[in-house]
Amino acid sequence: MSKVLLINGSPHARGCTATALGVVAGVLEQNGIETEMIHVGHKDIRGCIGCGKCRELGRCVFDKDLVNEVAAKFREADGIVIGSPVNASRVDCQRQNPSVSQRTLSDESRVSQSATFPKNKKMDDKQQIEALYKQMYRAMIAKDTATLSSLLDDSSVLIHMTGTRQPKHDYLRAIKDGTLNYYNVEDDEIIIEVNGDKATTTGRSRVNAAVYGGGRHTWRLQIKSTLVKKNGRWLFVEQRASTY
């Protein structure tokens, strides 16, 4: 599977740049392309000084920031999307985007810039559902309730660990007003079973969140979901939360 790396150069982890990159990632994943988003805009990253040592060493000599880590991901990726905030009707060149791109792309051997993707690749149902699962979490982090609404059936309900049943409109409102806040997700396992126009998923992820006025905490969160296929689209109709 092809992979695209998305770089969020905004200082805001869940701002407009992250939302735009999330939309791009969603479209890519719906077409069978894996994505990974990295937030660099809040980091102190120095610029390239043109010393040329990267060609000799295979890495940047400044190793106290995340550029070498990102460069390794650049080498593995088939494509790169760099997102920057637009301030005063221009790309903000004072932000960290140029520093990252200059230092990771300064050695042309680090990353191929001529990658291509397979065209018209059709995903099977399991691949589509996995992509939707990941898109859902990205939308939760970005508080993108429009995308979340499009993934949830109108009758959908979230069953919390306490047993509380939260219908779609209440859930979206809780995401929007800050009752439910999600910051980061690392997937451990996604199990998908498809039976005709119905499917179930068991997703196990480490989720960093702050909910119902509590502090930030990382939960080993298991979500068991039921989906139905309507007019060719998979929709979540029930999600049941627990830990693992």
XYZ file of C-alpha atoms in Angstrom:
244
model
C 0.000 0.000 0.000
C 1.253 3.507 -0.857
C 1.755 5.985 1.963
C 1.566 9.777 2.165
C 3.081 11.814 4.987
C 1.194 14.974 5.991
C 3.080 17.713 7.840
C 1.101 20.145 9.986
C 3.204 23.309 10.173
C 0.649 25.295 12.162
C 1.320 26.029 15.840
C -2.218 24.766 16.470
C -2.573 20.983 16.588
C -6.304 21.145 15.854
C -6.625 24.333 13.813
C -7.633 25.031 10.227
C -4.430 23.536 8.800
C -5.027 20.253 10.630
C -8.626 20.218 9.428
C -7.554 20.741 5.798
C -4.901 18.034 6.060
C -7.501 15.731 7.608
C -9.746 16.196 4.577
C -6.826 15.338 2.268
C -5.980 12.283 4.366
C -9.583 11.109 4.273
C -9.713 11.212 0.473
C -6.360 9.441 0.174
C -7.388 6.658 2.545
C -10.686 6.180 0.733
C -8.556 5.463 -2.348
C -6.377 2.872 -0.635
C -3.484 5.129 0.373
C -2.162 5.000 3.935
C -1.507 8.348 5.664
C 0.351 9.647 8.696
C 0.126 13.188 10.075
C 2.964 14.829 12.043
C 2.611 18.111 13.912
C 5.800 20.224 13.690
C 4.477 23.791 13.941
C 4.811 23.951 17.720
C 8.480 22.875 17.711
C 11.639 25.010 17.745
C 13.368 23.882 14.536
C 16.381 25.695 13.104
C 16.919 26.215 9.389
C 19.381 24.602 6.997
C 22.875 26.196 6.925
C 23.955 24.495 3.675
C 26.932 22.656 5.188
C 26.337 19.573 3.014
C 27.092 17.155 5.845
C 23.784 15.354 5.248
C 25.221 13.946 2.016
C 28.199 12.600 3.906
C 26.421 11.363 7.039
C 22.979 10.529 5.694
C 21.415 12.705 8.401
C 21.405 16.325 9.543
C 24.196 17.369 11.919
C 21.622 19.164 14.098
C 20.160 16.183 15.903
C 18.472 17.835 18.889
C 15.150 18.410 17.114
C 12.785 16.128 15.203
C 14.111 16.670 11.669
C 16.103 13.419 11.461
C 13.091 11.531 12.768
C 10.859 13.153 10.152
C 13.491 12.563 7.441
C 13.305 8.825 8.088
C 9.551 8.968 7.535
C 10.116 11.028 4.362
C 12.253 8.212 2.969
C 9.489 5.678 3.611
C 6.693 7.820 2.151
C 5.515 7.772 -1.455
C 4.194 11.312 -1.201
C 4.375 14.351 1.070
C 1.812 17.073 1.823
C 3.042 20.092 3.787
C 0.361 22.244 5.400
C 1.056 25.813 6.505
C -1.139 28.478 8.070
C -1.920 31.414 5.787
C -1.443 34.680 7.643
C -1.977 38.063 5.997
C -2.904 36.264 2.739
C 0.451 34.479 2.439
C 2.155 31.328 3.620
C 3.794 32.104 6.945
C 7.468 31.613 6.159
C 8.448 32.345 9.725
C 6.847 29.101 10.794
C 8.700 25.814 10.978
C 7.567 24.450 7.592
C 10.588 25.773 5.638
C 13.052 24.515 8.263
C 11.681 21.005 8.094
C 11.410 20.904 4.305
C 14.835 22.520 3.727
C 16.664 20.133 6.005
C 14.840 16.956 5.044
C 14.966 17.629 1.299
C 18.446 19.190 1.133
C 20.001 15.811 0.338
C 18.200 14.570 -2.763
C 19.121 11.003 -1.813
C 16.893 11.245 1.252
C 13.576 11.130 -0.526
C 12.300 10.477 -4.032
C 10.220 13.343 -5.332
C 8.859 11.401 -8.307
C 6.657 8.899 -6.476
C 3.448 7.828 -8.167
C 0.336 6.161 -6.819
C -1.620 3.285 -8.320
C -4.534 4.740 -10.241
C -8.132 3.657 -9.826
C -7.242 1.272 -7.012
C -10.480 -0.076 -5.584
C -10.614 -0.891 -1.891
C -12.543 -3.858 -0.599
C -15.069 -3.438 2.226
C -12.588 -4.132 5.004
C -10.140 -1.558 3.653
C -12.942 1.014 3.346
C -14.067 0.413 6.916
C -10.523 0.632 8.291
C -10.073 3.950 6.451
C -13.359 5.233 7.929
C -12.309 4.180 11.429
C -9.082 6.198 11.133
C -10.903 9.125 9.518
C -13.344 9.145 12.442
C -10.556 9.541 14.996
C -8.904 12.307 12.963
C -12.214 14.153 12.859
C -12.638 13.699 16.619
C -9.198 15.220 17.230
C -9.857 18.133 14.844
C -13.417 18.641 16.208
C -14.561 18.286 12.607
C -18.221 17.601 13.336
C -19.187 17.870 9.659
C -16.986 14.893 8.789
C -18.128 12.994 11.874
C -21.754 13.580 10.926
C -21.105 12.143 7.464
C -19.652 8.961 8.996
C -22.478 8.371 11.474
C -25.931 7.119 10.586
C -28.712 9.428 11.812
C -29.779 6.690 14.214
C -26.271 6.118 15.553
C -25.580 5.915 19.266
C -22.393 5.902 21.345
C -22.518 3.720 24.448
C -19.988 4.983 26.993
C -18.125 2.805 29.492
C -20.622 3.963 32.128
C -23.474 2.558 30.046
C -24.746 6.023 29.095
C -26.257 6.043 25.608
C -25.443 9.185 23.616
C -27.332 9.750 20.342
C -25.649 11.320 17.339
C -26.717 14.943 17.884
C -25.677 14.909 21.576
C -22.327 13.337 20.715
C -21.547 15.916 18.022
C -22.492 18.737 20.386
C -20.190 17.307 23.092
C -17.306 17.199 20.608
C -17.977 20.775 19.503
C -18.437 22.386 22.930
C -15.377 20.798 24.550
C -17.134 18.236 26.704
C -15.202 15.570 24.793
C -11.641 16.486 23.764
C -9.339 14.140 21.869
C -5.659 14.916 21.282
C -3.856 11.863 19.954
C -4.590 8.280 18.909
C -2.267 5.324 18.375
C -3.948 2.234 16.962
C -2.933 -1.175 18.309
C -5.423 -3.361 16.458
C -8.461 -3.089 14.203
C -10.498 -6.265 13.685
C -13.155 -6.112 10.966
C -15.847 -8.629 10.068
C -18.124 -8.087 7.055
C -21.392 -9.932 6.395
C -23.124 -8.565 3.332
C -24.301 -5.013 4.037
C -23.506 -5.263 7.739
C -20.131 -5.158 9.471
C -18.574 -5.065 12.914
C -15.260 -3.628 14.025
C -13.260 -3.950 17.213
C -10.735 -1.141 17.402
C -8.139 -1.069 20.156
C -6.297 2.242 20.420
C -4.353 4.266 22.955
C -6.324 7.493 23.116
C -5.131 10.677 24.820
C -8.187 12.688 25.803
C -9.839 14.926 28.391
C -13.559 14.339 28.871
C -16.342 15.747 31.035
C -14.099 18.320 32.719
C -11.366 15.890 33.732
C -7.653 16.164 32.992
C -5.819 14.683 30.028
C -5.215 10.967 30.268
C -4.276 8.151 27.907
C -6.795 5.319 27.846
C -6.424 1.907 26.236
C -9.780 2.334 24.560
C -11.679 -0.422 22.811
C -14.533 0.572 20.514
C -16.831 -2.144 19.211
C -18.800 -0.747 16.295
C -21.662 -1.897 14.117
C -21.899 -0.528 10.577
C -24.404 -0.758 7.766
C -23.946 -0.124 4.066
C -26.470 2.333 2.631
C -26.394 3.473 -1.000
C -22.867 2.113 -1.322
C -21.547 3.907 1.802
C -20.599 2.391 5.138
C -22.038 4.198 8.188
C -21.517 3.662 11.909
C -24.799 2.862 13.674
C -23.551 1.842 17.131
C -20.292 2.241 19.024
C -19.682 0.647 22.406
C -16.704 1.858 24.478
C -14.683 -0.181 26.964
C -11.023 -0.655 27.912
C -8.594 -3.436 27.088
